[in-house]
């Protein structure tokens, strides 16, 4: 629980900061986000509207008629060939008068068109004196209904400007209506959005494209909701400034016609029948070139793009709060995988696979449904979250590894310690019930040994003894619990699972005796008393975990099964043997060990008898001994005391077998084989 709080303490700030960066469009992250998502326009293959044409005053036109601005009579003559278009949008301003003849000629031509929309440009500084007559004409182009709906509801909001640059009176009067062609670039100076309307002199005016669509469709624009407007049944989602995101087309799709071809009728007037025509300038030095996600394009293509978006149902939809939800998801995802998976490479791979799948799905939604979802800030959230989660996990693992190493390095083999570090969840320090095999060993006659030696010499001998005994435990997967004076306590199957724990405990016991024999030869050569030990093993379900006080705890085992193992070790001296194991251990053995049945025993404090066995090294002597011993015990169990006495006496004589000697006394006293109740520990 404490570890999870550490993760949350770091992930919550990451979540909050990332959401704030996204919501408040903090630089430079907002610019990175915009560029990151521009890939949308490279993925889709949508078709542009065939009902829009851009007539460009381009380099060939300038080469023919001279540098811009032209004689307005020349422009008027060429524009007269656009008289079959439904509406002509003029992305240009005639803000200064020329001669009366030129101005009148252009005004008459504009007036002769089916419909026309003159452009005006908003400014923050005054560059032109606008008279009341011009303002009165301009007022006819305002969006009265939409403005009334906005006044009533308080939104959406649009960009205002105090000043404007517009056409001179004769041309303004000749136009059917007027519209703004002002726009704003994003933080990275690219144009990605288009304004629906702007405020000027406290009136709401439509953009050039919206005004053209109002005329073309003969429909007005309405407020649909607080951040949406509607025209001709098409809903347009807006941002906080009243802009809609443009859905650009491949540049080759835009229908661009040279004004020169219009003027000399290389492109016939009939070509423009029923279409929306945008008239603008592209010649270098006079034209308006803007930077967009698809590259630098003529400014009039912004109107073209929006008109086609609406006519072709390509308006981009931007669901609210989806990006925030994705940020939340990407922040928490690494924590989920950290809980479920242990390997860092697995977690990192899954994290980025999840992002990749989400990324592909989001891009597919844009291509198929025009749904725009920002995937940059979710990526930032994921990267920060992965870095934080993995850093915390690494630090906690290092801390846990150090704890495990400090706690268990002296009690477990290197292999088992590595397994424990790799799978720390297998260690339940709080305690658990688990079947273990418990081993106790003790030095026989230690008091006599200690009294015969100086303290320093005794400690040296004990250290020489404990070293091989410990090795026997660790090499067979045991956990060295503790040294109790001259005794050794160990258990198997915790903290690391040992599948054949009963086998492992028996292998340890046999190894201990083998190593002790080697040590005793060394001690004998040094005139040091030899060491004799007894080993008891029991397999039982016990409680294992960190046990102790607040000041000090030890990882150990408790329970009746532990006490029984200790009692069994003590019984080895009754039979004069080295290793005793219980029936519960025998029942769990999988390998072929050599052992012989002793007798059922009731240890002190227990009501139920436990059948004991002697574990023996598999030697030719012991194999022969066991065979003869089994024959003798079969006779004894049948209460044939005479024959049993003969066979047991023969075993004592031939093998000097202490167990046979023990039962020989029982037979002589005519005690039947059965439960032996111990009265001492």
PDB file of N, CA and C in Angstrom, residues 566-632:
ATOM      1  N   UNK A 566      11.981 -30.782  16.059  1.00  0.00           N
ATOM      2  CA  UNK A 566      12.951 -30.653  17.154  1.00  0.00           C
ATOM      3  C   UNK A 566      12.924 -31.891  18.060  1.00  0.00           C
ATOM      4  N   UNK A 567      11.707 -32.399  18.367  1.00  0.00           N
ATOM      5  CA  UNK A 567      11.582 -33.592  19.213  1.00  0.00           C
ATOM      6  C   UNK A 567      12.215 -34.802  18.521  1.00  0.00           C
ATOM      7  N   UNK A 568      11.988 -34.913  17.219  1.00  0.00           N
ATOM      8  CA  UNK A 568      12.524 -36.053  16.459  1.00  0.00           C
ATOM      9  C   UNK A 568      14.042 -36.029  16.489  1.00  0.00           C
ATOM     10  N   UNK A 569      14.626 -34.843  16.353  1.00  0.00           N
ATOM     11  CA  UNK A 569      16.090 -34.733  16.441  1.00  0.00           C
ATOM     12  C   UNK A 569      16.574 -35.250  17.791  1.00  0.00           C
ATOM     13  N   UNK A 570      15.848 -34.923  18.858  1.00  0.00           N
ATOM     14  CA  UNK A 570      16.243 -35.374  20.186  1.00  0.00           C
ATOM     15  C   UNK A 570      16.157 -36.876  20.360  1.00  0.00           C
ATOM     16  N   UNK A 571      15.260 -37.522  19.578  1.00  0.00           N
ATOM     17  CA  UNK A 571      15.070 -38.962  19.697  1.00  0.00           C
ATOM     18  C   UNK A 571      16.191 -39.768  19.043  1.00  0.00           C
ATOM     19  N   UNK A 572      17.019 -39.131  18.235  1.00  0.00           N
ATOM     20  CA  UNK A 572      18.098 -39.885  17.576  1.00  0.00           C
ATOM     21  C   UNK A 572      19.022 -40.551  18.586  1.00  0.00           C
ATOM     22  N   UNK A 573      19.217 -39.892  19.748  1.00  0.00           N
ATOM     23  CA  UNK A 573      20.123 -40.487  20.748  1.00  0.00           C
ATOM     24  C   UNK A 573      19.491 -41.700  21.422  1.00  0.00           C
ATOM     25  N   UNK A 574      18.143 -41.776  21.446  1.00  0.00           N
ATOM     26  CA  UNK A 574      17.480 -42.956  22.005  1.00  0.00           C
ATOM     27  C   UNK A 574      17.820 -44.212  21.204  1.00  0.00           C
ATOM     28  N   UNK A 575      17.957 -44.027  19.879  1.00  0.00           N
ATOM     29  CA  UNK A 575      18.200 -45.170  19.010  1.00  0.00           C
ATOM     30  C   UNK A 575      19.666 -45.277  18.616  1.00  0.00           C
ATOM     31  N   UNK A 576      20.454 -44.279  19.028  1.00  0.00           N
ATOM     32  CA  UNK A 576      21.875 -44.313  18.713  1.00  0.00           C
ATOM     33  C   UNK A 576      22.169 -44.124  17.231  1.00  0.00           C
ATOM     34  N   UNK A 577      21.315 -43.339  16.529  1.00  0.00           N
ATOM     35  CA  UNK A 577      21.494 -43.135  15.083  1.00  0.00           C
ATOM     36  C   UNK A 577      21.690 -41.646  14.796  1.00  0.00           C
ATOM     37  N   UNK A 578      21.944 -41.347  13.507  1.00  0.00           N
ATOM     38  CA  UNK A 578      22.275 -39.967  13.153  1.00  0.00           C
ATOM     39  C   UNK A 578      21.096 -39.194  12.573  1.00  0.00           C
ATOM     40  N   UNK A 579      20.239 -39.859  11.787  1.00  0.00           N
ATOM     41  CA  UNK A 579      19.152 -39.134  11.096  1.00  0.00           C
ATOM     42  C   UNK A 579      17.826 -39.845  11.308  1.00  0.00           C
ATOM     43  N   UNK A 580      16.853 -39.119  11.817  1.00  0.00           N
ATOM     44  CA  UNK A 580      15.480 -39.604  11.950  1.00  0.00           C
ATOM     45  C   UNK A 580      14.550 -38.697  11.135  1.00  0.00           C
ATOM     46  N   UNK A 581      13.632 -39.304  10.387  1.00  0.00           N
ATOM     47  CA  UNK A 581      12.631 -38.525   9.644  1.00  0.00           C
ATOM     48  C   UNK A 581      11.260 -39.077   9.969  1.00  0.00           C
ATOM     49  N   UNK A 582      10.249 -38.221   9.852  1.00  0.00           N
ATOM     50  CA  UNK A 582       8.884 -38.647  10.188  1.00  0.00           C
ATOM     51  C   UNK A 582       8.203 -39.251   8.965  1.00  0.00           C
ATOM     52  N   UNK A 583       7.095 -39.929   9.246  1.00  0.00           N
ATOM     53  CA  UNK A 583       6.304 -40.521   8.163  1.00  0.00           C
ATOM     54  C   UNK A 583       5.811 -39.458   7.182  1.00  0.00           C
ATOM     55  N   UNK A 584       5.623 -38.207   7.679  1.00  0.00           N
ATOM     56  CA  UNK A 584       5.116 -37.131   6.816  1.00  0.00           C
ATOM     57  C   UNK A 584       6.170 -36.720   5.783  1.00  0.00           C
ATOM     58  N   UNK A 585       7.407 -36.795   6.185  1.00  0.00           N
ATOM     59  CA  UNK A 585       8.490 -36.522   5.238  1.00  0.00           C
ATOM     60  C   UNK A 585       8.610 -37.663   4.236  1.00  0.00           C
ATOM     61  N   UNK A 586       8.538 -38.898   4.739  1.00  0.00           N
ATOM     62  CA  UNK A 586       8.621 -40.070   3.851  1.00  0.00           C
ATOM     63  C   UNK A 586       7.531 -40.014   2.782  1.00  0.00           C
ATOM     64  N   UNK A 587       6.330 -39.590   3.171  1.00  0.00           N
ATOM     65  CA  UNK A 587       5.203 -39.527   2.232  1.00  0.00           C
ATOM     66  C   UNK A 587       5.425 -38.500   1.120  1.00  0.00           C
ATOM     67  N   UNK A 588       6.316 -37.547   1.352  1.00  0.00           N
ATOM     68  CA  UNK A 588       6.564 -36.500   0.353  1.00  0.00           C
ATOM     69  C   UNK A 588       7.811 -36.770  -0.495  1.00  0.00           C
ATOM     70  N   UNK A 589       8.525 -37.848  -0.207  1.00  0.00           N
ATOM     71  CA  UNK A 589       9.743 -38.134  -0.964  1.00  0.00           C
ATOM     72  C   UNK A 589       9.400 -38.614  -2.371  1.00  0.00           C
ATOM     73  N   UNK A 590      10.177 -38.155  -3.328  1.00  0.00           N
ATOM     74  CA  UNK A 590       9.971 -38.564  -4.725  1.00  0.00           C
ATOM     75  C   UNK A 590      11.141 -39.371  -5.258  1.00  0.00           C
ATOM     76  N   UNK A 591      12.319 -39.126  -4.734  1.00  0.00           N
ATOM     77  CA  UNK A 591      13.493 -39.895  -5.140  1.00  0.00           C
ATOM     78  C   UNK A 591      13.630 -41.165  -4.291  1.00  0.00           C
ATOM     79  N   UNK A 592      14.462 -42.071  -4.726  1.00  0.00           N
ATOM     80  CA  UNK A 592      14.657 -43.330  -4.006  1.00  0.00           C
ATOM     81  C   UNK A 592      15.739 -43.147  -2.935  1.00  0.00           C
ATOM     82  N   UNK A 593      15.278 -42.951  -1.725  1.00  0.00           N
ATOM     83  CA  UNK A 593      16.187 -42.862  -0.579  1.00  0.00           C
ATOM     84  C   UNK A 593      16.173 -44.207   0.159  1.00  0.00           C
ATOM     85  N   UNK A 594      17.226 -44.433   0.906  1.00  0.00           N
ATOM     86  CA  UNK A 594      17.307 -45.641   1.733  1.00  0.00           C
ATOM     87  C   UNK A 594      16.904 -45.267   3.162  1.00  0.00           C
ATOM     88  N   UNK A 595      15.813 -45.835   3.630  1.00  0.00           N
ATOM     89  CA  UNK A 595      15.379 -45.586   4.995  1.00  0.00           C
ATOM     90  C   UNK A 595      14.709 -46.847   5.536  1.00  0.00           C
ATOM     91  N   UNK A 596      14.711 -46.955   6.871  1.00  0.00           N
ATOM     92  CA  UNK A 596      14.077 -48.115   7.493  1.00  0.00           C
ATOM     93  C   UNK A 596      13.127 -47.647   8.592  1.00  0.00           C
ATOM     94  N   UNK A 597      12.076 -48.434   8.744  1.00  0.00           N
ATOM     95  CA  UNK A 597      11.049 -48.100   9.731  1.00  0.00           C
ATOM     96  C   UNK A 597      11.579 -48.362  11.134  1.00  0.00           C
ATOM     97  N   UNK A 598      11.316 -47.411  12.050  1.00  0.00           N
ATOM     98  CA  UNK A 598      11.721 -47.592  13.447  1.00  0.00           C
ATOM     99  C   UNK A 598      10.493 -47.993  14.259  1.00  0.00           C
ATOM    100  N   UNK A 599       9.722 -47.039  14.680  1.00  0.00           N
ATOM    101  CA  UNK A 599       8.511 -47.350  15.446  1.00  0.00           C
ATOM    102  C   UNK A 599       7.661 -46.090  15.570  1.00  0.00           C
ATOM    103  N   UNK A 600       6.366 -46.239  15.850  1.00  0.00           N
ATOM    104  CA  UNK A 600       5.530 -45.068  16.120  1.00  0.00           C
ATOM    105  C   UNK A 600       5.828 -44.532  17.520  1.00  0.00           C
ATOM    106  N   UNK A 601       5.908 -43.214  17.610  1.00  0.00           N
ATOM    107  CA  UNK A 601       6.290 -42.591  18.875  1.00  0.00           C
ATOM    108  C   UNK A 601       5.288 -41.486  19.204  1.00  0.00           C
ATOM    109  N   UNK A 602       4.903 -41.416  20.471  1.00  0.00           N
ATOM    110  CA  UNK A 602       4.150 -40.269  20.978  1.00  0.00           C
ATOM    111  C   UNK A 602       5.137 -39.377  21.706  1.00  0.00           C
ATOM    112  N   UNK A 603       5.423 -38.219  21.097  1.00  0.00           N
ATOM    113  CA  UNK A 603       6.348 -37.309  21.768  1.00  0.00           C
ATOM    114  C   UNK A 603       5.614 -36.597  22.876  1.00  0.00           C
ATOM    115  N   UNK A 604       6.369 -36.013  23.814  1.00  0.00           N
ATOM    116  CA  UNK A 604       5.775 -35.363  24.968  1.00  0.00           C
ATOM    117  C   UNK A 604       4.899 -34.192  24.525  1.00  0.00           C
ATOM    118  N   UNK A 605       3.675 -34.173  25.060  1.00  0.00           N
ATOM    119  CA  UNK A 605       2.746 -33.091  24.756  1.00  0.00           C
ATOM    120  C   UNK A 605       1.844 -33.381  23.574  1.00  0.00           C
ATOM    121  N   UNK A 606       1.981 -34.574  22.928  1.00  0.00           N
ATOM    122  CA  UNK A 606       1.175 -34.907  21.762  1.00  0.00           C
ATOM    123  C   UNK A 606       0.417 -36.201  22.015  1.00  0.00           C
ATOM    124  N   UNK A 607      -0.818 -36.252  21.517  1.00  0.00           N
ATOM    125  CA  UNK A 607      -1.655 -37.426  21.723  1.00  0.00           C
ATOM    126  C   UNK A 607      -1.515 -38.440  20.597  1.00  0.00           C
ATOM    127  N   UNK A 608      -1.171 -37.969  19.403  1.00  0.00           N
ATOM    128  CA  UNK A 608      -1.104 -38.867  18.253  1.00  0.00           C
ATOM    129  C   UNK A 608       0.331 -39.326  18.035  1.00  0.00           C
ATOM    130  N   UNK A 609       0.451 -40.606  17.727  1.00  0.00           N
ATOM    131  CA  UNK A 609       1.778 -41.173  17.479  1.00  0.00           C
ATOM    132  C   UNK A 609       2.243 -40.834  16.068  1.00  0.00           C
ATOM    133  N   UNK A 610       3.545 -40.709  15.922  1.00  0.00           N
ATOM    134  CA  UNK A 610       4.169 -40.425  14.622  1.00  0.00           C
ATOM    135  C   UNK A 610       5.148 -41.551  14.324  1.00  0.00           C
ATOM    136  N   UNK A 611       5.024 -42.145  13.143  1.00  0.00           N
ATOM    137  CA  UNK A 611       5.917 -43.228  12.751  1.00  0.00           C
ATOM    138  C   UNK A 611       7.253 -42.630  12.305  1.00  0.00           C
ATOM    139  N   UNK A 612       8.341 -43.146  12.873  1.00  0.00           N
ATOM    140  CA  UNK A 612       9.668 -42.627  12.583  1.00  0.00           C
ATOM    141  C   UNK A 612      10.458 -43.596  11.705  1.00  0.00           C
ATOM    142  N   UNK A 613      11.353 -43.011  10.898  1.00  0.00           N
ATOM    143  CA  UNK A 613      12.225 -43.785  10.018  1.00  0.00           C
ATOM    144  C   UNK A 613      13.649 -43.278  10.179  1.00  0.00           C
ATOM    145  N   UNK A 614      14.593 -44.201  10.018  1.00  0.00           N
ATOM    146  CA  UNK A 614      15.986 -43.777   9.956  1.00  0.00           C
ATOM    147  C   UNK A 614      16.373 -43.586   8.496  1.00  0.00           C
ATOM    148  N   UNK A 615      16.914 -42.397   8.165  1.00  0.00           N
ATOM    149  CA  UNK A 615      17.444 -42.141   6.834  1.00  0.00           C
ATOM    150  C   UNK A 615      18.895 -42.598   6.805  1.00  0.00           C
ATOM    151  N   UNK A 616      19.225 -43.394   5.802  1.00  0.00           N
ATOM    152  CA  UNK A 616      20.552 -44.018   5.755  1.00  0.00           C
ATOM    153  C   UNK A 616      21.233 -43.707   4.424  1.00  0.00           C
ATOM    154  N   UNK A 617      22.547 -43.629   4.461  1.00  0.00           N
ATOM    155  CA  UNK A 617      23.308 -43.496   3.221  1.00  0.00           C
ATOM    156  C   UNK A 617      23.176 -44.783   2.419  1.00  0.00           C
ATOM    157  N   UNK A 618      23.076 -44.647   1.111  1.00  0.00           N
ATOM    158  CA  UNK A 618      22.862 -45.815   0.270  1.00  0.00           C
ATOM    159  C   UNK A 618      24.209 -46.486  -0.036  1.00  0.00           C
ATOM    160  N   UNK A 619      24.625 -47.349   0.890  1.00  0.00           N
ATOM    161  CA  UNK A 619      25.871 -48.118   0.725  1.00  0.00           C
ATOM    162  C   UNK A 619      25.528 -49.600   0.699  1.00  0.00           C
ATOM    163  N   UNK A 620      26.456 -50.414   0.246  1.00  0.00           N
ATOM    164  CA  UNK A 620      26.220 -51.863   0.219  1.00  0.00           C
ATOM    165  C   UNK A 620      25.960 -52.388   1.623  1.00  0.00           C
ATOM    166  N   UNK A 621      26.706 -51.894   2.593  1.00  0.00           N
ATOM    167  CA  UNK A 621      26.534 -52.325   3.983  1.00  0.00           C
ATOM    168  C   UNK A 621      25.117 -52.015   4.439  1.00  0.00           C
ATOM    169  N   UNK A 622      24.688 -50.784   4.183  1.00  0.00           N
ATOM    170  CA  UNK A 622      23.369 -50.374   4.670  1.00  0.00           C
ATOM    171  C   UNK A 622      22.240 -51.083   3.933  1.00  0.00           C
ATOM    172  N   UNK A 623      22.441 -51.348   2.643  1.00  0.00           N
ATOM    173  CA  UNK A 623      21.420 -52.091   1.899  1.00  0.00           C
ATOM    174  C   UNK A 623      21.228 -53.485   2.486  1.00  0.00           C
ATOM    175  N   UNK A 624      22.333 -54.159   2.808  1.00  0.00           N
ATOM    176  CA  UNK A 624      22.268 -55.493   3.410  1.00  0.00           C
ATOM    177  C   UNK A 624      21.661 -55.425   4.801  1.00  0.00           C
ATOM    178  N   UNK A 625      22.098 -54.393   5.577  1.00  0.00           N
ATOM    179  CA  UNK A 625      21.576 -54.205   6.925  1.00  0.00           C
ATOM    180  C   UNK A 625      20.066 -54.013   6.898  1.00  0.00           C
ATOM    181  N   UNK A 626      19.586 -53.157   5.993  1.00  0.00           N
ATOM    182  CA  UNK A 626      18.142 -52.889   5.930  1.00  0.00           C
ATOM    183  C   UNK A 626      17.364 -54.155   5.586  1.00  0.00           C
ATOM    184  N   UNK A 627      17.881 -54.931   4.668  1.00  0.00           N
ATOM    185  CA  UNK A 627      17.177 -56.149   4.253  1.00  0.00           C
ATOM    186  C   UNK A 627      17.027 -57.111   5.432  1.00  0.00           C
ATOM    187  N   UNK A 628      18.105 -57.342   6.159  1.00  0.00           N
ATOM    188  CA  UNK A 628      18.052 -58.248   7.306  1.00  0.00           C
ATOM    189  C   UNK A 628      17.205 -57.654   8.426  1.00  0.00           C
ATOM    190  N   UNK A 629      17.293 -56.326   8.590  1.00  0.00           N
ATOM    191  CA  UNK A 629      16.528 -55.648   9.641  1.00  0.00           C
ATOM    192  C   UNK A 629      15.031 -55.764   9.368  1.00  0.00           C
ATOM    193  N   UNK A 630      14.638 -55.593   8.115  1.00  0.00           N
ATOM    194  CA  UNK A 630      13.212 -55.696   7.766  1.00  0.00           C
ATOM    195  C   UNK A 630      12.682 -57.087   8.074  1.00  0.00           C
ATOM    196  N   UNK A 631      13.524 -58.114   7.826  1.00  0.00           N
ATOM    197  CA  UNK A 631      13.099 -59.498   8.129  1.00  0.00           C
ATOM    198  C   UNK A 631      12.906 -59.666   9.635  1.00  0.00           C
ATOM    199  N   UNK A 632      13.814 -59.123  10.400  1.00  0.00           N
ATOM    200  CA  UNK A 632      13.729 -59.255  11.858  1.00  0.00           C
ATOM    201  C   UNK A 632      12.514 -58.536  12.398  1.00  0.00           C
TER     202      UNK A 632
END
